[in-house]
């Protein structure tokens, strides 16, 4: 059973479009992280959110942690081909546990 | 810093053979994690170490898998004997102060193919 469910599984859009991907769970997390993975490489950390309701912005990327700390979303404004990759959310149940990862959303942005 | 270094990058082996994957974490990181990634199951935690001590190995599939961390700068994941269903990309990651800190730094992975 997957602890973190991500949707959609695949997303193909054109350059300039906006998109939102989701990460949902029935469990409460002490923190949640988003990673991006490119083919042939390991995931790279984008952001960590800790507080329920927290919103963080990283250039065109906006991350939100749900009030109940069970879900999160990633919004990309004006997507570019360089945003193509696998977006993974990962949560820690508490500080003593390793991260659980969702299966990811595979994003393709075409020119 | 060169980041987390894994070797080999690719490994093709025959069923029944022993496979050893290696990892050098980032200097100063006190936690090390081994994950396996497949299309079907995504990233699965196999085992993690804190200060060289195994903390949680509940993700290790079966007795054919074993992991060691003899010192702070080196870890191995061994599969003996290997089976075709072990084919996957194996990642090593390291971090300081656990998951709440600056996230995990992953290596580039070892793509294992068992034929």
JSON list of C-alpha atoms in Angstrom, two decimals:
[
{"chain": "A", "resi": 1, "resn": "UNK", "atom": "CA", "xyz": [0.00, 0.00, 0.00]},
{"chain": "A", "resi": 2, "resn": "UNK", "atom": "CA", "xyz": [1.36, 3.38, -1.04]},
{"chain": "A", "resi": 3, "resn": "UNK", "atom": "CA", "xyz": [1.50, 5.85, 1.85]},
{"chain": "A", "resi": 4, "resn": "UNK", "atom": "CA", "xyz": [1.59, 8.85, -0.48]},
{"chain": "A", "resi": 5, "resn": "UNK", "atom": "CA", "xyz": [-0.58, 8.98, -3.61]},
{"chain": "A", "resi": 6, "resn": "UNK", "atom": "CA", "xyz": [0.41, 11.36, -6.37]},
{"chain": "A", "resi": 7, "resn": "UNK", "atom": "CA", "xyz": [-1.78, 12.59, -9.21]},
{"chain": "A", "resi": 8, "resn": "UNK", "atom": "CA", "xyz": [-1.81, 12.77, -12.07]},
{"chain": "A", "resi": 9, "resn": "UNK", "atom": "CA", "xyz": [0.63, 9.99, -12.89]},
{"chain": "A", "resi": 10, "resn": "UNK", "atom": "CA", "xyz": [1.51, 11.52, -16.25]},
{"chain": "A", "resi": 11, "resn": "UNK", "atom": "CA", "xyz": [1.08, 15.06, -17.58]},
{"chain": "A", "resi": 12, "resn": "UNK", "atom": "CA", "xyz": [1.96, 16.41, -21.02]},
{"chain": "A", "resi": 13, "resn": "UNK", "atom": "CA", "xyz": [1.53, 20.13, -21.63]},
{"chain": "A", "resi": 14, "resn": "UNK", "atom": "CA", "xyz": [2.79, 22.88, -23.89]},
{"chain": "A", "resi": 15, "resn": "UNK", "atom": "CA", "xyz": [5.26, 25.56, -22.93]},
{"chain": "A", "resi": 16, "resn": "UNK", "atom": "CA", "xyz": [3.57, 28.48, -21.19]},
{"chain": "A", "resi": 17, "resn": "UNK", "atom": "CA", "xyz": [0.73, 26.49, -19.59]},
{"chain": "A", "resi": 18, "resn": "UNK", "atom": "CA", "xyz": [0.11, 26.29, -15.86]},
{"chain": "A", "resi": 19, "resn": "UNK", "atom": "CA", "xyz": [-0.25, 23.01, -13.99]},
{"chain": "A", "resi": 20, "resn": "UNK", "atom": "CA", "xyz": [-0.83, 21.60, -10.53]},
{"chain": "A", "resi": 21, "resn": "UNK", "atom": "CA", "xyz": [0.18, 18.20, -9.22]},
{"chain": "A", "resi": 22, "resn": "UNK", "atom": "CA", "xyz": [-1.05, 16.67, -6.01]},
{"chain": "A", "resi": 23, "resn": "UNK", "atom": "CA", "xyz": [0.26, 14.52, -3.18]},
{"chain": "A", "resi": 24, "resn": "UNK", "atom": "CA", "xyz": [-2.27, 12.97, -0.81]},
{"chain": "A", "resi": 25, "resn": "UNK", "atom": "CA", "xyz": [-2.23, 10.69, 2.20]},
{"chain": "A", "resi": 26, "resn": "UNK", "atom": "CA", "xyz": [-4.41, 9.57, 5.08]},
{"chain": "A", "resi": 27, "resn": "UNK", "atom": "CA", "xyz": [-1.40, 9.93, 7.39]},
{"chain": "A", "resi": 28, "resn": "UNK", "atom": "CA", "xyz": [-0.13, 13.06, 9.10]},
{"chain": "A", "resi": 29, "resn": "UNK", "atom": "CA", "xyz": [3.44, 14.02, 8.28]},
{"chain": "A", "resi": 30, "resn": "UNK", "atom": "CA", "xyz": [5.87, 16.02, 10.38]},
{"chain": "A", "resi": 31, "resn": "UNK", "atom": "CA", "xyz": [7.39, 17.34, 7.16]},
{"chain": "A", "resi": 32, "resn": "UNK", "atom": "CA", "xyz": [6.99, 16.90, 3.44]},
{"chain": "A", "resi": 33, "resn": "UNK", "atom": "CA", "xyz": [9.49, 17.36, 0.66]},
{"chain": "A", "resi": 34, "resn": "UNK", "atom": "CA", "xyz": [9.31, 17.67, -3.11]},
{"chain": "A", "resi": 35, "resn": "UNK", "atom": "CA", "xyz": [12.02, 16.34, -5.38]},
{"chain": "A", "resi": 36, "resn": "UNK", "atom": "CA", "xyz": [12.58, 16.43, -9.14]},
{"chain": "A", "resi": 37, "resn": "UNK", "atom": "CA", "xyz": [14.27, 13.56, -10.90]},
{"chain": "A", "resi": 38, "resn": "UNK", "atom": "CA", "xyz": [15.70, 13.63, -14.41]},
{"chain": "A", "resi": 39, "resn": "UNK", "atom": "CA", "xyz": [16.41, 10.49, -16.48]},
{"chain": "A", "resi": 40, "resn": "UNK", "atom": "CA", "xyz": [19.51, 8.63, -15.36]},
{"chain": "A", "resi": 41, "resn": "UNK", "atom": "CA", "xyz": [19.92, 10.69, -12.21]},
{"chain": "A", "resi": 42, "resn": "UNK", "atom": "CA", "xyz": [18.83, 10.60, -8.59]},
{"chain": "A", "resi": 43, "resn": "UNK", "atom": "CA", "xyz": [16.09, 12.85, -7.19]},
{"chain": "A", "resi": 44, "resn": "UNK", "atom": "CA", "xyz": [17.09, 16.40, -6.28]},
{"chain": "A", "resi": 45, "resn": "UNK", "atom": "CA", "xyz": [15.43, 18.27, -3.42]},
{"chain": "A", "resi": 46, "resn": "UNK", "atom": "CA", "xyz": [13.27, 21.26, -4.39]},
{"chain": "A", "resi": 47, "resn": "UNK", "atom": "CA", "xyz": [11.65, 22.26, -1.10]},
{"chain": "A", "resi": 48, "resn": "UNK", "atom": "CA", "xyz": [10.76, 21.19, 2.44]},
{"chain": "A", "resi": 49, "resn": "UNK", "atom": "CA", "xyz": [7.48, 22.22, 4.10]},
{"chain": "A", "resi": 50, "resn": "UNK", "atom": "CA", "xyz": [6.95, 21.72, 7.81]},
{"chain": "A", "resi": 51, "resn": "UNK", "atom": "CA", "xyz": [4.01, 23.81, 9.04]},
{"chain": "A", "resi": 52, "resn": "UNK", "atom": "CA", "xyz": [0.37, 23.07, 8.16]},
{"chain": "A", "resi": 53, "resn": "UNK", "atom": "CA", "xyz": [-0.88, 25.63, 5.64]},
{"chain": "A", "resi": 54, "resn": "UNK", "atom": "CA", "xyz": [2.64, 26.67, 4.71]},
{"chain": "A", "resi": 55, "resn": "UNK", "atom": "CA", "xyz": [3.21, 28.07, 1.22]},
{"chain": "A", "resi": 56, "resn": "UNK", "atom": "CA", "xyz": [6.67, 28.30, -0.32]},
{"chain": "A", "resi": 57, "resn": "UNK", "atom": "CA", "xyz": [7.64, 29.78, -3.65]},
{"chain": "A", "resi": 58, "resn": "UNK", "atom": "CA", "xyz": [10.66, 28.88, -5.73]},
{"chain": "A", "resi": 59, "resn": "UNK", "atom": "CA", "xyz": [10.63, 31.09, -8.84]},
{"chain": "A", "resi": 60, "resn": "UNK", "atom": "CA", "xyz": [7.69, 29.76, -10.93]},
{"chain": "A", "resi": 61, "resn": "UNK", "atom": "CA", "xyz": [7.01, 26.86, -8.52]},
{"chain": "A", "resi": 62, "resn": "UNK", "atom": "CA", "xyz": [4.58, 27.23, -5.61]},
{"chain": "A", "resi": 63, "resn": "UNK", "atom": "CA", "xyz": [4.36, 24.53, -2.94]},
{"chain": "A", "resi": 64, "resn": "UNK", "atom": "CA", "xyz": [1.60, 24.24, -0.38]},
{"chain": "A", "resi": 65, "resn": "UNK", "atom": "CA", "xyz": [1.31, 21.98, 2.67]},
{"chain": "A", "resi": 66, "resn": "UNK", "atom": "CA", "xyz": [-2.25, 21.14, 3.70]},
{"chain": "A", "resi": 67, "resn": "UNK", "atom": "CA", "xyz": [-3.61, 22.51, 6.97]},
{"chain": "A", "resi": 68, "resn": "UNK", "atom": "CA", "xyz": [-3.87, 19.00, 8.41]},
{"chain": "A", "resi": 69, "resn": "UNK", "atom": "CA", "xyz": [-0.37, 18.10, 7.14]},
{"chain": "A", "resi": 70, "resn": "UNK", "atom": "CA", "xyz": [-1.77, 15.16, 5.13]},
{"chain": "A", "resi": 71, "resn": "UNK", "atom": "CA", "xyz": [-1.47, 16.56, 1.62]},
{"chain": "A", "resi": 72, "resn": "UNK", "atom": "CA", "xyz": [0.51, 18.92, -0.55]},
{"chain": "A", "resi": 73, "resn": "UNK", "atom": "CA", "xyz": [0.40, 20.48, -3.98]},
{"chain": "A", "resi": 74, "resn": "UNK", "atom": "CA", "xyz": [2.92, 21.82, -6.46]},
{"chain": "A", "resi": 75, "resn": "UNK", "atom": "CA", "xyz": [1.84, 24.52, -8.91]},
{"chain": "A", "resi": 76, "resn": "UNK", "atom": "CA", "xyz": [4.01, 25.52, -11.85]},
{"chain": "A", "resi": 77, "resn": "UNK", "atom": "CA", "xyz": [3.29, 28.79, -13.65]},
{"chain": "A", "resi": 78, "resn": "UNK", "atom": "CA", "xyz": [4.20, 29.21, -17.31]},
{"chain": "A", "resi": 79, "resn": "UNK", "atom": "CA", "xyz": [5.87, 25.82, -17.64]},
{"chain": "A", "resi": 80, "resn": "UNK", "atom": "CA", "xyz": [9.08, 25.56, -19.65]},
{"chain": "A", "resi": 81, "resn": "UNK", "atom": "CA", "xyz": [10.73, 22.55, -21.34]},
{"chain": "A", "resi": 82, "resn": "UNK", "atom": "CA", "xyz": [13.36, 22.63, -18.59]},
{"chain": "A", "resi": 83, "resn": "UNK", "atom": "CA", "xyz": [10.64, 21.72, -16.07]},
{"chain": "A", "resi": 84, "resn": "UNK", "atom": "CA", "xyz": [10.32, 18.28, -17.68]},
{"chain": "A", "resi": 85, "resn": "UNK", "atom": "CA", "xyz": [10.99, 15.49, -15.20]},
{"chain": "A", "resi": 86, "resn": "UNK", "atom": "CA", "xyz": [9.56, 13.22, -12.53]},
{"chain": "A", "resi": 87, "resn": "UNK", "atom": "CA", "xyz": [8.20, 15.14, -9.53]},
{"chain": "A", "resi": 88, "resn": "UNK", "atom": "CA", "xyz": [8.23, 13.16, -6.31]},
{"chain": "A", "resi": 89, "resn": "UNK", "atom": "CA", "xyz": [6.72, 14.03, -2.96]},
{"chain": "A", "resi": 90, "resn": "UNK", "atom": "CA", "xyz": [8.16, 12.44, 0.16]},
{"chain": "A", "resi": 91, "resn": "UNK", "atom": "CA", "xyz": [7.00, 12.56, 3.75]},
{"chain": "A", "resi": 92, "resn": "UNK", "atom": "CA", "xyz": [8.45, 11.84, 7.16]},
{"chain": "A", "resi": 93, "resn": "UNK", "atom": "CA", "xyz": [6.00, 10.47, 9.73]},
{"chain": "A", "resi": 94, "resn": "UNK", "atom": "CA", "xyz": [8.25, 11.84, 12.43]},
{"chain": "A", "resi": 95, "resn": "UNK", "atom": "CA", "xyz": [11.87, 12.82, 12.84]},
{"chain": "A", "resi": 96, "resn": "UNK", "atom": "CA", "xyz": [12.98, 9.28, 13.59]},
{"chain": "A", "resi": 97, "resn": "UNK", "atom": "CA", "xyz": [11.72, 7.76, 10.34]},
{"chain": "A", "resi": 98, "resn": "UNK", "atom": "CA", "xyz": [13.10, 7.70, 6.84]},
{"chain": "A", "resi": 99, "resn": "UNK", "atom": "CA", "xyz": [11.24, 9.39, 4.00]},
{"chain": "A", "resi": 100, "resn": "UNK", "atom": "CA", "xyz": [8.37, 7.60, 2.27]},
{"chain": "A", "resi": 101, "resn": "UNK", "atom": "CA", "xyz": [8.09, 8.53, -1.40]},
{"chain": "A", "resi": 102, "resn": "UNK", "atom": "CA", "xyz": [5.11, 8.70, -3.72]},
{"chain": "A", "resi": 103, "resn": "UNK", "atom": "CA", "xyz": [5.41, 7.14, -7.18]},
{"chain": "A", "resi": 104, "resn": "UNK", "atom": "CA", "xyz": [5.69, 10.57, -8.76]},
{"chain": "A", "resi": 105, "resn": "UNK", "atom": "CA", "xyz": [4.14, 12.65, -11.53]},
{"chain": "A", "resi": 106, "resn": "UNK", "atom": "CA", "xyz": [5.95, 12.44, -14.84]},
{"chain": "A", "resi": 107, "resn": "UNK", "atom": "CA", "xyz": [5.79, 15.88, -16.51]},
{"chain": "A", "resi": 108, "resn": "UNK", "atom": "CA", "xyz": [6.59, 16.57, -20.15]},
{"chain": "A", "resi": 109, "resn": "UNK", "atom": "CA", "xyz": [6.65, 20.18, -21.36]},
{"chain": "A", "resi": 110, "resn": "UNK", "atom": "CA", "xyz": [6.91, 20.56, -25.12]},
{"chain": "A", "resi": 111, "resn": "UNK", "atom": "CA", "xyz": [8.02, 23.75, -26.90]},
{"chain": "B", "resi": 1, "resn": "UNK", "atom": "CA", "xyz": [31.94, 18.15, -2.51]},
{"chain": "B", "resi": 2, "resn": "UNK", "atom": "CA", "xyz": [31.55, 15.41, -5.13]},
{"chain": "B", "resi": 3, "resn": "UNK", "atom": "CA", "xyz": [28.15, 14.41, -3.76]},
{"chain": "B", "resi": 4, "resn": "UNK", "atom": "CA", "xyz": [27.04, 10.85, -3.07]},
{"chain": "B", "resi": 5, "resn": "UNK", "atom": "CA", "xyz": [29.07, 8.45, -5.19]},
{"chain": "B", "resi": 6, "resn": "UNK", "atom": "CA", "xyz": [27.70, 5.11, -6.25]},
{"chain": "B", "resi": 7, "resn": "UNK", "atom": "CA", "xyz": [29.38, 2.34, -8.18]},
{"chain": "B", "resi": 8, "resn": "UNK", "atom": "CA", "xyz": [28.97, 0.73, -10.55]},
{"chain": "B", "resi": 9, "resn": "UNK", "atom": "CA", "xyz": [26.56, 2.85, -12.63]},
{"chain": "B", "resi": 10, "resn": "UNK", "atom": "CA", "xyz": [25.38, -0.21, -14.52]},
{"chain": "B", "resi": 11, "resn": "UNK", "atom": "CA", "xyz": [25.56, -3.90, -13.66]},
{"chain": "B", "resi": 12, "resn": "UNK", "atom": "CA", "xyz": [24.38, -6.80, -15.77]},
{"chain": "B", "resi": 13, "resn": "UNK", "atom": "CA", "xyz": [24.62, -10.20, -14.15]},
{"chain": "B", "resi": 14, "resn": "UNK", "atom": "CA", "xyz": [23.27, -13.69, -14.53]},
{"chain": "B", "resi": 15, "resn": "UNK", "atom": "CA", "xyz": [20.70, -15.13, -12.20]},
{"chain": "B", "resi": 16, "resn": "UNK", "atom": "CA", "xyz": [22.32, -16.77, -9.19]},
{"chain": "B", "resi": 17, "resn": "UNK", "atom": "CA", "xyz": [25.39, -14.53, -9.16]},
{"chain": "B", "resi": 18, "resn": "UNK", "atom": "CA", "xyz": [26.38, -12.30, -6.25]},
{"chain": "B", "resi": 19, "resn": "UNK", "atom": "CA", "xyz": [26.05, -8.55, -6.78]},
{"chain": "B", "resi": 20, "resn": "UNK", "atom": "CA", "xyz": [27.65, -5.86, -4.63]},
{"chain": "B", "resi": 21, "resn": "UNK", "atom": "CA", "xyz": [26.64, -2.22, -4.90]},
{"chain": "B", "resi": 22, "resn": "UNK", "atom": "CA", "xyz": [28.78, 0.47, -3.31]},
{"chain": "B", "resi": 23, "resn": "UNK", "atom": "CA", "xyz": [28.13, 3.92, -1.90]},
{"chain": "B", "resi": 24, "resn": "UNK", "atom": "CA", "xyz": [30.23, 6.76, -0.56]},
{"chain": "B", "resi": 25, "resn": "UNK", "atom": "CA", "xyz": [28.05, 9.31, 1.29]},
{"chain": "B", "resi": 26, "resn": "UNK", "atom": "CA", "xyz": [28.73, 13.01, 1.64]},
{"chain": "B", "resi": 27, "resn": "UNK", "atom": "CA", "xyz": [31.36, 13.68, 4.26]},
{"chain": "B", "resi": 28, "resn": "UNK", "atom": "CA", "xyz": [29.75, 14.78, 7.51]},
{"chain": "B", "resi": 29, "resn": "UNK", "atom": "CA", "xyz": [26.35, 13.26, 6.77]},
{"chain": "B", "resi": 30, "resn": "UNK", "atom": "CA", "xyz": [25.40, 10.85, 9.55]},
{"chain": "B", "resi": 31, "resn": "UNK", "atom": "CA", "xyz": [22.45, 9.08, 7.90]},
{"chain": "B", "resi": 32, "resn": "UNK", "atom": "CA", "xyz": [22.61, 6.78, 4.87]},
{"chain": "B", "resi": 33, "resn": "UNK", "atom": "CA", "xyz": [19.71, 5.25, 2.99]},
{"chain": "B", "resi": 34, "resn": "UNK", "atom": "CA", "xyz": [19.36, 2.56, 0.33]},
{"chain": "B", "resi": 35, "resn": "UNK", "atom": "CA", "xyz": [16.32, 2.79, -1.96]},
{"chain": "B", "resi": 36, "resn": "UNK", "atom": "CA", "xyz": [15.18, 0.71, -4.93]},
{"chain": "B", "resi": 37, "resn": "UNK", "atom": "CA", "xyz": [13.21, 2.28, -7.80]},
{"chain": "B", "resi": 38, "resn": "UNK", "atom": "CA", "xyz": [10.99, 0.45, -10.28]},
{"chain": "B", "resi": 39, "resn": "UNK", "atom": "CA", "xyz": [8.17, 1.64, -12.53]},
{"chain": "B", "resi": 40, "resn": "UNK", "atom": "CA", "xyz": [5.67, -0.52, -10.70]},
{"chain": "B", "resi": 41, "resn": "UNK", "atom": "CA", "xyz": [6.55, 0.32, -7.10]},
{"chain": "B", "resi": 42, "resn": "UNK", "atom": "CA", "xyz": [8.37, 3.65, -7.28]},
{"chain": "B", "resi": 43, "resn": "UNK", "atom": "CA", "xyz": [11.08, 4.40, -4.71]},
{"chain": "B", "resi": 44, "resn": "UNK", "atom": "CA", "xyz": [11.10, 1.86, -1.89]},
{"chain": "B", "resi": 45, "resn": "UNK", "atom": "CA", "xyz": [13.24, 2.19, 1.22]},
{"chain": "B", "resi": 46, "resn": "UNK", "atom": "CA", "xyz": [15.35, -0.90, 1.75]},
{"chain": "B", "resi": 47, "resn": "UNK", "atom": "CA", "xyz": [17.41, 0.03, 4.81]},
{"chain": "B", "resi": 48, "resn": "UNK", "atom": "CA", "xyz": [18.84, 3.03, 6.56]},
{"chain": "B", "resi": 49, "resn": "UNK", "atom": "CA", "xyz": [21.77, 3.65, 8.87]},
{"chain": "B", "resi": 50, "resn": "UNK", "atom": "CA", "xyz": [22.33, 6.33, 11.47]},
{"chain": "B", "resi": 51, "resn": "UNK", "atom": "CA", "xyz": [25.92, 6.83, 12.64]},
{"chain": "B", "resi": 52, "resn": "UNK", "atom": "CA", "xyz": [26.84, 3.58, 10.86]},
{"chain": "B", "resi": 53, "resn": "UNK", "atom": "CA", "xyz": [24.23, 1.56, 12.78]},
{"chain": "B", "resi": 54, "resn": "UNK", "atom": "CA", "xyz": [21.31, -0.06, 10.92]},
{"chain": "B", "resi": 55, "resn": "UNK", "atom": "CA", "xyz": [18.09, 1.51, 12.22]},
{"chain": "B", "resi": 56, "resn": "UNK", "atom": "CA", "xyz": [15.37, 0.05, 10.00]},
{"chain": "B", "resi": 57, "resn": "UNK", "atom": "CA", "xyz": [15.87, -2.87, 7.63]},
{"chain": "B", "resi": 58, "resn": "UNK", "atom": "CA", "xyz": [12.19, -3.80, 7.34]},
{"chain": "B", "resi": 59, "resn": "UNK", "atom": "CA", "xyz": [12.25, -2.91, 3.65]},
{"chain": "B", "resi": 60, "resn": "UNK", "atom": "CA", "xyz": [14.90, -5.48, 2.76]},
{"chain": "B", "resi": 61, "resn": "UNK", "atom": "CA", "xyz": [13.00, -7.95, 0.55]},
{"chain": "B", "resi": 62, "resn": "UNK", "atom": "CA", "xyz": [14.43, -11.17, 1.95]},
{"chain": "B", "resi": 63, "resn": "UNK", "atom": "CA", "xyz": [17.53, -12.83, 3.27]},
{"chain": "B", "resi": 64, "resn": "UNK", "atom": "CA", "xyz": [19.20, -12.62, -0.11]},
{"chain": "B", "resi": 65, "resn": "UNK", "atom": "CA", "xyz": [19.74, -8.91, 0.57]},
{"chain": "B", "resi": 66, "resn": "UNK", "atom": "CA", "xyz": [22.26, -7.61, 3.09]},
{"chain": "B", "resi": 67, "resn": "UNK", "atom": "CA", "xyz": [23.77, -4.19, 3.76]},
{"chain": "B", "resi": 68, "resn": "UNK", "atom": "CA", "xyz": [26.77, -3.03, 5.73]},
{"chain": "B", "resi": 69, "resn": "UNK", "atom": "CA", "xyz": [28.28, 0.26, 6.76]},
{"chain": "B", "resi": 70, "resn": "UNK", "atom": "CA", "xyz": [31.73, -0.48, 8.19]},
{"chain": "B", "resi": 71, "resn": "UNK", "atom": "CA", "xyz": [32.59, 3.22, 8.55]},
{"chain": "B", "resi": 72, "resn": "UNK", "atom": "CA", "xyz": [31.14, 6.67, 7.99]},
{"chain": "B", "resi": 73, "resn": "UNK", "atom": "CA", "xyz": [32.39, 6.91, 4.42]},
{"chain": "B", "resi": 74, "resn": "UNK", "atom": "CA", "xyz": [31.35, 3.60, 2.89]},
{"chain": "B", "resi": 75, "resn": "UNK", "atom": "CA", "xyz": [28.37, 1.29, 2.57]},
{"chain": "B", "resi": 76, "resn": "UNK", "atom": "CA", "xyz": [27.57, -1.80, 0.52]},
{"chain": "B", "resi": 77, "resn": "UNK", "atom": "CA", "xyz": [24.37, -3.51, -0.55]},
{"chain": "B", "resi": 78, "resn": "UNK", "atom": "CA", "xyz": [24.79, -7.15, -1.48]},
{"chain": "B", "resi": 79, "resn": "UNK", "atom": "CA", "xyz": [22.40, -9.48, -3.23]},
{"chain": "B", "resi": 80, "resn": "UNK", "atom": "CA", "xyz": [23.23, -13.18, -3.12]},
{"chain": "B", "resi": 81, "resn": "UNK", "atom": "CA", "xyz": [21.94, -14.99, -5.09]},
{"chain": "B", "resi": 82, "resn": "UNK", "atom": "CA", "xyz": [20.48, -12.47, -7.52]},
{"chain": "B", "resi": 83, "resn": "UNK", "atom": "CA", "xyz": [17.17, -13.08, -9.33]},
{"chain": "B", "resi": 84, "resn": "UNK", "atom": "CA", "xyz": [15.58, -11.39, -12.37]},
{"chain": "B", "resi": 85, "resn": "UNK", "atom": "CA", "xyz": [12.98, -9.70, -10.14]},
{"chain": "B", "resi": 86, "resn": "UNK", "atom": "CA", "xyz": [15.82, -7.81, -8.44]},
{"chain": "B", "resi": 87, "resn": "UNK", "atom": "CA", "xyz": [16.30, -5.79, -11.64]},
{"chain": "B", "resi": 88, "resn": "UNK", "atom": "CA", "xyz": [15.83, -2.12, -10.72]},
{"chain": "B", "resi": 89, "resn": "UNK", "atom": "CA", "xyz": [17.72, 1.11, -10.11]},
{"chain": "B", "resi": 90, "resn": "UNK", "atom": "CA", "xyz": [19.27, 1.15, -6.66]},
{"chain": "B", "resi": 91, "resn": "UNK", "atom": "CA", "xyz": [19.89, 4.54, -5.06]},
{"chain": "B", "resi": 92, "resn": "UNK", "atom": "CA", "xyz": [21.99, 5.50, -2.10]},
{"chain": "B", "resi": 93, "resn": "UNK", "atom": "CA", "xyz": [21.24, 8.77, -0.31]},
{"chain": "B", "resi": 94, "resn": "UNK", "atom": "CA", "xyz": [22.73, 10.55, 2.65]},
{"chain": "B", "resi": 95, "resn": "UNK", "atom": "CA", "xyz": [21.59, 13.32, 4.96]},
{"chain": "B", "resi": 96, "resn": "UNK", "atom": "CA", "xyz": [22.48, 15.06, 8.17]},
{"chain": "B", "resi": 97, "resn": "UNK", "atom": "CA", "xyz": [20.18, 15.10, 11.20]},
{"chain": "B", "resi": 98, "resn": "UNK", "atom": "CA", "xyz": [17.49, 12.94, 9.63]},
{"chain": "B", "resi": 99, "resn": "UNK", "atom": "CA", "xyz": [14.61, 13.77, 7.30]},
{"chain": "B", "resi": 100, "resn": "UNK", "atom": "CA", "xyz": [13.74, 17.16, 8.82]},
{"chain": "B", "resi": 101, "resn": "UNK", "atom": "CA", "xyz": [17.07, 18.66, 7.83]},
{"chain": "B", "resi": 102, "resn": "UNK", "atom": "CA", "xyz": [18.10, 19.75, 4.34]},
{"chain": "B", "resi": 103, "resn": "UNK", "atom": "CA", "xyz": [16.64, 16.74, 2.61]},
{"chain": "B", "resi": 104, "resn": "UNK", "atom": "CA", "xyz": [18.41, 13.78, 1.15]},
{"chain": "B", "resi": 105, "resn": "UNK", "atom": "CA", "xyz": [21.24, 13.94, -1.36]},
{"chain": "B", "resi": 106, "resn": "UNK", "atom": "CA", "xyz": [20.97, 11.06, -3.77]},
{"chain": "B", "resi": 107, "resn": "UNK", "atom": "CA", "xyz": [23.63, 9.39, -5.83]},
{"chain": "B", "resi": 108, "resn": "UNK", "atom": "CA", "xyz": [23.14, 8.77, -9.53]},
{"chain": "B", "resi": 109, "resn": "UNK", "atom": "CA", "xyz": [22.07, 5.20, -8.89]},
{"chain": "B", "resi": 110, "resn": "UNK", "atom": "CA", "xyz": [23.13, 1.74, -10.03]},
{"chain": "B", "resi": 111, "resn": "UNK", "atom": "CA", "xyz": [20.98, 0.21, -12.75]},
{"chain": "B", "resi": 112, "resn": "UNK", "atom": "CA", "xyz": [20.96, -3.53, -12.08]},
{"chain": "B", "resi": 113, "resn": "UNK", "atom": "CA", "xyz": [19.82, -6.01, -14.69]},
{"chain": "B", "resi": 114, "resn": "UNK", "atom": "CA", "xyz": [19.64, -9.69, -13.76]},
{"chain": "B", "resi": 115, "resn": "UNK", "atom": "CA", "xyz": [19.19, -12.00, -16.74]}
]
